[in-house]
Short mmCIF file of C-alpha atoms in Angstrom, two decimals:
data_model
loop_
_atom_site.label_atom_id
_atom_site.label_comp_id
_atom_site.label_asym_id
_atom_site.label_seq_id
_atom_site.Cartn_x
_atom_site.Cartn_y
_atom_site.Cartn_z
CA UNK Z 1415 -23.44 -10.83 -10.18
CA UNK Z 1416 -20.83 -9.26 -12.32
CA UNK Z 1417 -18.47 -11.23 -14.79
CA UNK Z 1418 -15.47 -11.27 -16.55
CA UNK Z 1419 -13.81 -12.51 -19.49
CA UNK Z 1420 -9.98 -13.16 -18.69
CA UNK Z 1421 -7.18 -14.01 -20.64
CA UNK Z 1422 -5.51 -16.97 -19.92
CA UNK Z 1423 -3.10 -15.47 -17.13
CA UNK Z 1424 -4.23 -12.08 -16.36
CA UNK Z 1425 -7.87 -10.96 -15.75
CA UNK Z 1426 -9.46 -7.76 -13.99
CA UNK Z 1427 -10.81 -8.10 -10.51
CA UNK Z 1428 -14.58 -7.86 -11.32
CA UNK Z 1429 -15.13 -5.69 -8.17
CA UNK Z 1430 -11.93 -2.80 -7.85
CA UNK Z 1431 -10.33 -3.74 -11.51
CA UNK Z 1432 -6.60 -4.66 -9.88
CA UNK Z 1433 -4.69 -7.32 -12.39
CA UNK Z 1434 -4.86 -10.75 -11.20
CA UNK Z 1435 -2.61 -13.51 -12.68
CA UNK Z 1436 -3.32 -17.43 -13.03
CA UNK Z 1437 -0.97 -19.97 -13.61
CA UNK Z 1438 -2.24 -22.55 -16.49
CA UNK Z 1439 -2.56 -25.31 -13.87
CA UNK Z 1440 -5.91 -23.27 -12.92
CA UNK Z 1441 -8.69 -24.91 -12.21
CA UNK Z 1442 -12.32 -24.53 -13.17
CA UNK Z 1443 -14.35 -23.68 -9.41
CA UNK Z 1444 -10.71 -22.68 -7.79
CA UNK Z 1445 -11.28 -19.31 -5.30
CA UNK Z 1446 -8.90 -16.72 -5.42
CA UNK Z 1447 -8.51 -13.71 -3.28
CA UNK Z 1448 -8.01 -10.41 -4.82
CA UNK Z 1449 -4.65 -9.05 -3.00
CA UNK Z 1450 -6.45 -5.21 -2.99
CA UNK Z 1451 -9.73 -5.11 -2.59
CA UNK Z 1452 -10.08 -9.32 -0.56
CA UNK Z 1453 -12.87 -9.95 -2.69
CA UNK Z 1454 -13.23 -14.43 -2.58
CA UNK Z 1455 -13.32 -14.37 -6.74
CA UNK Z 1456 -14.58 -18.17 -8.63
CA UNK Z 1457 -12.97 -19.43 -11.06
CA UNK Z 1458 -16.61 -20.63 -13.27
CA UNK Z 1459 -14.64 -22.03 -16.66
CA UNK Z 1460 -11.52 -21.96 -17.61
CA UNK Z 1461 -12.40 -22.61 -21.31
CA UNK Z 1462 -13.08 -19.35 -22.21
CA UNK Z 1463 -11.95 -18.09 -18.53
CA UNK Z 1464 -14.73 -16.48 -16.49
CA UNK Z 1465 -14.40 -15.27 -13.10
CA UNK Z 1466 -16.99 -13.79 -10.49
CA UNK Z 1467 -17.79 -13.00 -7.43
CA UNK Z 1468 -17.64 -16.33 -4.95
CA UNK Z 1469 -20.89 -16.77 -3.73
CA UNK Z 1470 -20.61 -15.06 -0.01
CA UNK Z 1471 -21.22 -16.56 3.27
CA UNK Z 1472 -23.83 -15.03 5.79
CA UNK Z 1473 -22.50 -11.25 7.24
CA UNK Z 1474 -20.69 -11.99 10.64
CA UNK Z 1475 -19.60 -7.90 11.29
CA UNK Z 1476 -21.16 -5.67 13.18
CA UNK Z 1477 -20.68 -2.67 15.11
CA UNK N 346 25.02 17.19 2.67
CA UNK N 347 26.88 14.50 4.45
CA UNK N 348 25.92 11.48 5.45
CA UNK N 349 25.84 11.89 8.81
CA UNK N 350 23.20 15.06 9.39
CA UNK N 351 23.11 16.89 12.97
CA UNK N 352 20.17 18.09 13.96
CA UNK N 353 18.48 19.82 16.64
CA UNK N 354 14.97 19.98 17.87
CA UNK N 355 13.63 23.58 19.37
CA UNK N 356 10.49 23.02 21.63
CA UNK N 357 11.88 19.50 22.42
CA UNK N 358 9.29 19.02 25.95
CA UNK N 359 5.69 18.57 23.69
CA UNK N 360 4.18 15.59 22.16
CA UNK N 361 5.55 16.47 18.48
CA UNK N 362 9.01 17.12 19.86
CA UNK N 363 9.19 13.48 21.64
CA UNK N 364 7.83 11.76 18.48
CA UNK N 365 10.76 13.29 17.11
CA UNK N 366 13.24 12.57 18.81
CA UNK N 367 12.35 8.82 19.06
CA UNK N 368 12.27 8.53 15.39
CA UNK N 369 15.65 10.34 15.04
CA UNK N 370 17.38 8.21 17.79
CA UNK N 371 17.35 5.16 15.22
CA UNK N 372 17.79 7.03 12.27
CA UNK N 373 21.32 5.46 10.98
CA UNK N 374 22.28 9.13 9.17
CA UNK N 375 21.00 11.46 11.38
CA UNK N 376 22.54 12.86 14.88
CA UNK N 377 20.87 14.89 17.57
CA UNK N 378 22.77 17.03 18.67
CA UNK N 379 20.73 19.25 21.17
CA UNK N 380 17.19 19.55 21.82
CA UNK N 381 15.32 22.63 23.91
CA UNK N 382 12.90 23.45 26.46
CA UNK N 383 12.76 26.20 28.46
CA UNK N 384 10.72 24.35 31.53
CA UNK N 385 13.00 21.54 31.69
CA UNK N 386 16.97 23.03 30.51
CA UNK N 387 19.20 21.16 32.61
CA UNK N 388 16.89 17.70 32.77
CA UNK N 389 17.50 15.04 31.13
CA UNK N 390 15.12 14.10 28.13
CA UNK N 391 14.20 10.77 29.75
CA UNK N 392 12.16 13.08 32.45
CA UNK N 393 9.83 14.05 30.44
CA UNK N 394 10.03 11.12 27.59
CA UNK N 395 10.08 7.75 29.80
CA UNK N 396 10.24 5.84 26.92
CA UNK N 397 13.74 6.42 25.68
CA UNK N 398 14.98 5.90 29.38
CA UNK N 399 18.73 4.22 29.03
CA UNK N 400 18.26 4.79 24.57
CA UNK N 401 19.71 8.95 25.14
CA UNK N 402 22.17 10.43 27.55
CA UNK N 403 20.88 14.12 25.86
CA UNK N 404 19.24 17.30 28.35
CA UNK N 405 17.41 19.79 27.67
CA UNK N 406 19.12 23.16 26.36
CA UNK N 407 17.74 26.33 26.37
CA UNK N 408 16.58 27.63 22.78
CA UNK N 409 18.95 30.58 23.16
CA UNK N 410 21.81 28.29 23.24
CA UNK N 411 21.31 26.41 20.21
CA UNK N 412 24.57 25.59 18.32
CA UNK N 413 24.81 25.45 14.53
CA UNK N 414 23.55 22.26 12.91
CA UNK N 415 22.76 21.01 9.50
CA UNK N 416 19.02 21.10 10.01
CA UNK N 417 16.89 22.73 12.55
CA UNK N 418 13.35 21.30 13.98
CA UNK N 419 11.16 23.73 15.04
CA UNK N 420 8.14 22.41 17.25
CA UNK N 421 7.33 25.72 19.06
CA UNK N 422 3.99 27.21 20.00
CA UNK N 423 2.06 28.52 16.52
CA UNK N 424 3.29 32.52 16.25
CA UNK N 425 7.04 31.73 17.65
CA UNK N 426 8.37 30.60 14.62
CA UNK N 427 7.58 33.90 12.60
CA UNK N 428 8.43 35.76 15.18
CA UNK N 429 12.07 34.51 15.78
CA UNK N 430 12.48 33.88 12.58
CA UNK N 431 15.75 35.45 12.12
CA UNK N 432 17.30 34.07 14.62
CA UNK N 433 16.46 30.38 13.39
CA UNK N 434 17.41 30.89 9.75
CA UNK N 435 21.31 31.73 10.98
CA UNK N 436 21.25 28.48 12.94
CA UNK N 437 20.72 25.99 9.67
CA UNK N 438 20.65 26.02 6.16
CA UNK N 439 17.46 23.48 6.85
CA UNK N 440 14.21 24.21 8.75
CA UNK N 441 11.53 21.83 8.85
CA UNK N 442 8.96 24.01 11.15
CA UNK N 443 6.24 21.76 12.37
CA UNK N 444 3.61 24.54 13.52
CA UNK N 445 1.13 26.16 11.39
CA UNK N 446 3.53 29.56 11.05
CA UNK N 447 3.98 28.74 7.30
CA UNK N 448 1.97 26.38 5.88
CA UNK N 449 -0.36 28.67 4.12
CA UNK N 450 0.83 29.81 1.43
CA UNK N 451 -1.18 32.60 1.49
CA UNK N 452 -1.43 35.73 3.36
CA UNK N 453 -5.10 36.83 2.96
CA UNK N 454 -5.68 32.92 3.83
CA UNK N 455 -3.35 33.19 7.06
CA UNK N 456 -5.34 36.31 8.34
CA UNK N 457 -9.00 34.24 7.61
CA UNK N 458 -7.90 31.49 9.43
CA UNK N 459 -5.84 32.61 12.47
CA UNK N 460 -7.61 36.20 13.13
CA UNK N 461 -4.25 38.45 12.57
CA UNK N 462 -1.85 39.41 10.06
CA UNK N 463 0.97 37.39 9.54
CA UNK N 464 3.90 38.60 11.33
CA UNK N 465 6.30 37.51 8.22
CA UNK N 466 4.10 37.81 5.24
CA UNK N 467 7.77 37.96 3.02
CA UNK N 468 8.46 34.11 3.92
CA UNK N 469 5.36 32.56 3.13
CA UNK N 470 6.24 31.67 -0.53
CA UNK N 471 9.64 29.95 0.29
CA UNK N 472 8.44 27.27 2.43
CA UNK N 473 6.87 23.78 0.79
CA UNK N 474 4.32 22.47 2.25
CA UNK N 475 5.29 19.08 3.73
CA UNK N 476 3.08 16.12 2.49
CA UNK N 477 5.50 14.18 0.44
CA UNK N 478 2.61 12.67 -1.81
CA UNK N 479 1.44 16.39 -2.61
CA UNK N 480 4.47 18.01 -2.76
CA UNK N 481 7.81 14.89 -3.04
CA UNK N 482 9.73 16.85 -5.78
CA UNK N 483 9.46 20.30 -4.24
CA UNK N 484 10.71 18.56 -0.79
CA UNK N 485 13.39 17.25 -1.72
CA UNK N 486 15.03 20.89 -3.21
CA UNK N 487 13.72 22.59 -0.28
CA UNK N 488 15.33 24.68 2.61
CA UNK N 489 12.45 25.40 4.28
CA UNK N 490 8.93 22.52 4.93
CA UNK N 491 6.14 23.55 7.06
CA UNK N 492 4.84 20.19 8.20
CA UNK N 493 0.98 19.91 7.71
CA UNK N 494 -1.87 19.65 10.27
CA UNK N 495 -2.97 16.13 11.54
CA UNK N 496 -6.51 16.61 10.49
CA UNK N 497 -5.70 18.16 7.61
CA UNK N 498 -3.12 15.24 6.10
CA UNK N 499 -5.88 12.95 7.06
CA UNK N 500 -8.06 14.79 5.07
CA UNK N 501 -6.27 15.61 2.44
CA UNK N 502 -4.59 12.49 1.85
CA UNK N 503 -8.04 11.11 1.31
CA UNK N 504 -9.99 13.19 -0.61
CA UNK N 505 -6.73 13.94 -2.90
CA UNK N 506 -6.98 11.36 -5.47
CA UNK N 507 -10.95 12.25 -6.31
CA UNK N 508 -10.04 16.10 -6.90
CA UNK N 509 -7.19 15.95 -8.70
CA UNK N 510 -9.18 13.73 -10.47
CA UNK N 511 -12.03 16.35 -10.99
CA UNK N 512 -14.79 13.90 -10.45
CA UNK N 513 -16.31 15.32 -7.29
CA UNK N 514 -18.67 18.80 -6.85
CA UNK N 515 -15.74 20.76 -5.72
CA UNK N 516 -18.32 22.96 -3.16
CA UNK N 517 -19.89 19.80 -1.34
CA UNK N 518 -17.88 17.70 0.89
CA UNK N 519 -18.02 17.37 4.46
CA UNK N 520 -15.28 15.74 6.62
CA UNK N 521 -16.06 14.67 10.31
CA UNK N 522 -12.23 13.86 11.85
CA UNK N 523 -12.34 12.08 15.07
CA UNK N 524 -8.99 13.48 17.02
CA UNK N 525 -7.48 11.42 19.98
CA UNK N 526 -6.16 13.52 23.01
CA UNK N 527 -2.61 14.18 22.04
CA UNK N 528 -3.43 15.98 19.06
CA UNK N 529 -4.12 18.97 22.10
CA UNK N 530 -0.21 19.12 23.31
CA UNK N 531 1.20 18.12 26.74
CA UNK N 532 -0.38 20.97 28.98
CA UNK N 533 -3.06 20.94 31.12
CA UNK N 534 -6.08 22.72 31.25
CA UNK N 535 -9.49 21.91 33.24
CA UNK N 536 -10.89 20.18 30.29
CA UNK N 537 -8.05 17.76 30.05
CA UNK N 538 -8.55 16.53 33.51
CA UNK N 539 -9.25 12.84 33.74
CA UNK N 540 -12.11 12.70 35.20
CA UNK N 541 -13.62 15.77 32.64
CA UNK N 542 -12.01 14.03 29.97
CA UNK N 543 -12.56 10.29 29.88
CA UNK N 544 -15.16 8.79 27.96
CA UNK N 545 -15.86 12.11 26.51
CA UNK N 546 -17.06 12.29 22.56
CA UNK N 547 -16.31 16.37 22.70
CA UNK N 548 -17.35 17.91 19.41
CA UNK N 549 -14.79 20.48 20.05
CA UNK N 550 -14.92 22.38 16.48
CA UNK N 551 -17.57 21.58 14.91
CA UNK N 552 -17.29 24.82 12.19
CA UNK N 553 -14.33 27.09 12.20
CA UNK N 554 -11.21 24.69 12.11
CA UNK N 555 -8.10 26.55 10.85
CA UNK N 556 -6.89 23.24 9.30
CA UNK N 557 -9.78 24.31 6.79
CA UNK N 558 -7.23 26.87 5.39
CA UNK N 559 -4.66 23.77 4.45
CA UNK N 560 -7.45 21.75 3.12
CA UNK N 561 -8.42 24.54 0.99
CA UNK N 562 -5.00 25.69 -0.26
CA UNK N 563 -4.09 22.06 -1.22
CA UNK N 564 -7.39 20.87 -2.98
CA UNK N 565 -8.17 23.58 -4.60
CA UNK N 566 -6.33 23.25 -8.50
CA UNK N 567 -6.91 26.06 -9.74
CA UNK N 568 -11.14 25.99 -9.07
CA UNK N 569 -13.08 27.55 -5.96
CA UNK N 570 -13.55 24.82 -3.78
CA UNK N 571 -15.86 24.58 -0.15
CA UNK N 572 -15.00 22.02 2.59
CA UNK N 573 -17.34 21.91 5.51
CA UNK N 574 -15.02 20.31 8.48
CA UNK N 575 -15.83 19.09 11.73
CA UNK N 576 -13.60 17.48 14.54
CA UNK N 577 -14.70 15.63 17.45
CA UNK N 578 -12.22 14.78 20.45
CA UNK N 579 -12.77 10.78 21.43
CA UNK N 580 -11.00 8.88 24.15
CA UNK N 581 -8.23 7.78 22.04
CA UNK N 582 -4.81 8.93 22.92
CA UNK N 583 -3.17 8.91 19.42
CA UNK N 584 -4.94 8.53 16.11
CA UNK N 585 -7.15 10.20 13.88
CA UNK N 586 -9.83 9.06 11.59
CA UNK N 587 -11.41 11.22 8.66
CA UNK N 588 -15.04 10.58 7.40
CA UNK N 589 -15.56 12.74 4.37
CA UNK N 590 -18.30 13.09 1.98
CA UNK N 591 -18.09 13.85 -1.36
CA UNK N 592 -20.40 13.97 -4.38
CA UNK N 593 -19.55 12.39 -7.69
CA UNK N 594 -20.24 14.89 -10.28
CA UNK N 595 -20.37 12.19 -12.90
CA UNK N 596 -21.18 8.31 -13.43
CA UNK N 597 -18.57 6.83 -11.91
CA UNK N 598 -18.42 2.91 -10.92
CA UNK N 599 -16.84 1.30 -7.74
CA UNK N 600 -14.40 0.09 -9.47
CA UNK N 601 -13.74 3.26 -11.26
CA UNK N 602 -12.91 5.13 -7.86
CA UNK N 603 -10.60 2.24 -7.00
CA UNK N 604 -8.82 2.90 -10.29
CA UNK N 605 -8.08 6.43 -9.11
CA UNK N 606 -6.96 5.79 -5.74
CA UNK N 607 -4.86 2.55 -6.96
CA UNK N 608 -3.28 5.23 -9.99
CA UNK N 609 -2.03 7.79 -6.76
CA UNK N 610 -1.37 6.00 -3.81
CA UNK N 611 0.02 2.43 -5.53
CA UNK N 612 3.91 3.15 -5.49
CA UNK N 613 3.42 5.34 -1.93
CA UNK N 614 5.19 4.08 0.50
CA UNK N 615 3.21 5.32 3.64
CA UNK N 616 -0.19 5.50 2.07
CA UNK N 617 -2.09 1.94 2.50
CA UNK N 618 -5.76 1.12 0.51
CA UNK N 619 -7.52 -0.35 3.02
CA UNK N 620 -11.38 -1.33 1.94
CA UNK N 621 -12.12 -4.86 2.23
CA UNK N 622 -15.03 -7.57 1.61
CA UNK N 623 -14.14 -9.66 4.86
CA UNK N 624 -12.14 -9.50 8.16
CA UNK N 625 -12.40 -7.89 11.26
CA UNK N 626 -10.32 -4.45 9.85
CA UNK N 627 -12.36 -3.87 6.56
CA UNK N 628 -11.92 -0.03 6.76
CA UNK N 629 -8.92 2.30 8.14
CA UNK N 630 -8.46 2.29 11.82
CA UNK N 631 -6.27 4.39 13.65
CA UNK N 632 -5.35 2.03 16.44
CA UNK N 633 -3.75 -0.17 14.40
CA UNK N 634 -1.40 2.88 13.19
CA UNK N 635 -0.16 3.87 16.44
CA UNK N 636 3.33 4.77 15.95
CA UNK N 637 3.70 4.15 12.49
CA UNK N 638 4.12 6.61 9.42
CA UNK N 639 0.93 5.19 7.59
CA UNK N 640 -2.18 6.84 5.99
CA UNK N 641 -4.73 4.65 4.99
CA UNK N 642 -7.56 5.75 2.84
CA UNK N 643 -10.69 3.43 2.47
CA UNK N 644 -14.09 4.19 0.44
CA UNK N 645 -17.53 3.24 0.29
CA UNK N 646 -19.40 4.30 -3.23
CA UNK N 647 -23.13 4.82 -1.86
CA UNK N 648 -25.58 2.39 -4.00
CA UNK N 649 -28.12 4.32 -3.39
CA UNK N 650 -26.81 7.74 -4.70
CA UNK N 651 -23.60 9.77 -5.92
CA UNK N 652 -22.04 10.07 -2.39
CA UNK N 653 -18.72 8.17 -1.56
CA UNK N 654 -17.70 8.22 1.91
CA UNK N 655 -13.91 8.69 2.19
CA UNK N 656 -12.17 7.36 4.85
CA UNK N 657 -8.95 8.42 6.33
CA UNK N 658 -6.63 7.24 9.48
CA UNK N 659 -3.22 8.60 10.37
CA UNK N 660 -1.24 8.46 14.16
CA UNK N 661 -1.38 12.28 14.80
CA UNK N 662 2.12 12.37 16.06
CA UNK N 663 3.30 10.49 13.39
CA UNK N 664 1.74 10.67 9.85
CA UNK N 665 0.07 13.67 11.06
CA UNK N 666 3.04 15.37 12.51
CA UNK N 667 6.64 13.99 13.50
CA UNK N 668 6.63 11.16 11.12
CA UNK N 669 5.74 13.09 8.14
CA UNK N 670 8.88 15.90 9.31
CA UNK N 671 11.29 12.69 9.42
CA UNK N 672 9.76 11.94 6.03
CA UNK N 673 10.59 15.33 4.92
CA UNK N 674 14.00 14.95 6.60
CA UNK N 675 14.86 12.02 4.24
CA UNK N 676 14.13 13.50 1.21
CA UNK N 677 15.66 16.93 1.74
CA UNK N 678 18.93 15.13 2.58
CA UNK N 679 18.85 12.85 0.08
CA UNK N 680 17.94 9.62 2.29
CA UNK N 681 15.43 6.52 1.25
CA UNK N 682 12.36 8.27 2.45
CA UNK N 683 11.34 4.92 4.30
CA UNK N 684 14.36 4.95 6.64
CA UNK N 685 13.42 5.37 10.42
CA UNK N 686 9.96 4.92 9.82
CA UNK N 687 9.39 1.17 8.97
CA UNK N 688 7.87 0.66 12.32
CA UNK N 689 5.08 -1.00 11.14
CA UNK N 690 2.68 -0.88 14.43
CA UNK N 691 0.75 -3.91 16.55
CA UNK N 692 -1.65 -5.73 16.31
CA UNK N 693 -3.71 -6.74 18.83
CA UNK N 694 -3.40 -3.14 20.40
#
């Protein structure tokens, strides 16, 4: 699973690299959606920040 | 030009000429003053478009008594524009011609792709070729826009961003573009009969599509290039949806081809991202662009080697034809390019 540092109101989607921003009232284990891409991205610390993928739910698309 | 533009519409009956005139009917600079067709001169418009009953009281004219008008819309048969040429050009400073007469600019390329010489060889440098994310600057000073192809804005709108980026093998892609119905024009022929026609998948070109030509001409930058198209007729009505595989010619990341779509398409107004982890709509789909003026352009990087799948919806008639000429419209005249095309579709559909 790929990570990312952040800064402490803009970090990189770790999947399509769009600019995110947090607020400071962010909260370590918060999920955010990135606007482009939809990813579900976890917020794991906030102290450094570090953001990845949310772990996904089971696959409910098909054909 | 003024503020309020008058315009006309030649070959006013088809699919392309309808579109049209819908979209111009609620355009707040733009009046229409006559629109043509031979079959029906005399007729009301609402014959043959129901759905602008009680919105026009307009009829048909015949093309040989067009008026003067600040800008002329051509949506004849491919051939008639060349060949009456000269009788257009006296009618309006302004010619947006939506057949294929002069979007090549090119006249070796014309006689590859359409099997004759081009019957006005001398023009074929002074029209622009009309996708406003290719070509917004040289719109906007133009006289004279040939409207692209519906498969080939589809196309080109998304493989664009990955060759003018130079990171694909420039003699390797293929594009599969499934084409609803309308995309064949408003007459008849045995194939088009319902019961022929329904439920058909009808791989209908699978080599030898002139939109090739347009593809070609507008990819190209500068280096030989080789797209192998194929377009396959599916019981859609509108829409049309561009699979096109390319080949990375260097290490690139997911997240690196997002970076190049986000850096072309991110301040477009009609051209839409669409690639997401969850939903029901992760990747473009045409129905949901019925009637509107969007393009959107998914991807898929393949793990497992260097292809990336491209993938491209428009509305034919729209995007792909009428809505790209009222596009054109705005910017030649000086208009926000949005305006009269913020329909933004349905959904469910």
């Amino acid at each position: 699973m790929t990570t990312a540092q952040a800064t402490a109101t803009t970090f990189e989607c770790v999947v399509c690299g769009a600019p995110i921003e947090l607020g400071d009232d962010t909260l370590q284990g918060e999920l955010i959606d990135c606007g482009d891409c939809g990813t579900e991205l976890e917020v794991v610390s906030t102290q450094p920040f570090l953001i990845q993928e949310a772990p996904q739910e089971a696959e409910d698309w098909g054909q | 030009m003024s503020r309020e533009v008058r315009v006309a519409i030649a070959g006013g009956s088809g699919y392309t000429g309808g579109e049209l005139l819908r979209l111009l009917l609620f355009h707040p600079h733009v009046q229409v003053q006559q629109i043509t067709s031979e079959r029906f001169a005399g007729k009301p418009v609402t014959k043959v478009h129901p759905n602008l009953r009680k919105l026009t009281p307009l009829k048909f004219d015949k093309i040989g008594d067009l008026q003067p008008c600040d800008l002329l819309f051509l949506c004849l048969p491919h051939g008639e524009t060349a060949n009456r040429w000269d009788d257009f050009v006296r009618l309006a400073p302004k010619v947006i011609d939506l057949s294929a007469d002069f979007r090549l600019n090119d006249a070796a390329a014309y006689r590859h792709a359409y099997k004759k010489h081009h019957p006005r060889p001398d023009l074929l440098q002074r029209f622009v070729y009309g996708i406003p994310e290719l070509h917004r600057d040289e719109i906007r000073d133009a006289d004279y826009v040939a409207s692209a192809g519906c498969n080939a804005t589809a196309t080109i709108l998304g493989l664009y961003p990955l060759y003018r980026a130079g990171v694909v093998d420039p003699e390797r892609t293929v594009v599969e573009v499934k084409v609803g119905s309308s995309e064949a024009g408003n007459r008849a022929n045995e194939g088009s009969h319902h019961p022929e026609r329904s439920n058909c998948l009808r791989s209908f070109s699978p080599t030898g599509h002139r939109h090739v030509a347009e593809i070609t001409q507008e990819l190209s930058f500068g280096s030989k290039i080789q797209v192998h198209f194929s377009a396959t007729a599916v019981d859609m009505v509108r829409g049309a949806l561009a699979t096109s595989h390319v080949f990375l010619n260097q290490g690139l990341e997911e997240k690196d081809v997002w970076k190049i779509y986000r850096e072309h398409y991110a301040a477009e107004p009609f051209v839409r991202i669409v690639k997401e982890r969850d939903g029901i709509y992760r990747y473009p789909e045409p129905k949901l662009l019925a009637g509107t003026n969007f393009c959107d352009v998914g991807f898929e990087r393949d793990p497992a080697s260097d292809r990336v799948v491209v993938i491209s919806a428009i509305d034919n008639l729209m995007k792909g034809s009428a809505g790209q000429a009222v596009q054109a419209l705005n910017l030649m005249c000086g208009f926000e390019e949005r305006t009269a095309l913020e329909f933004p579709g349905l959904h469910p559909v």
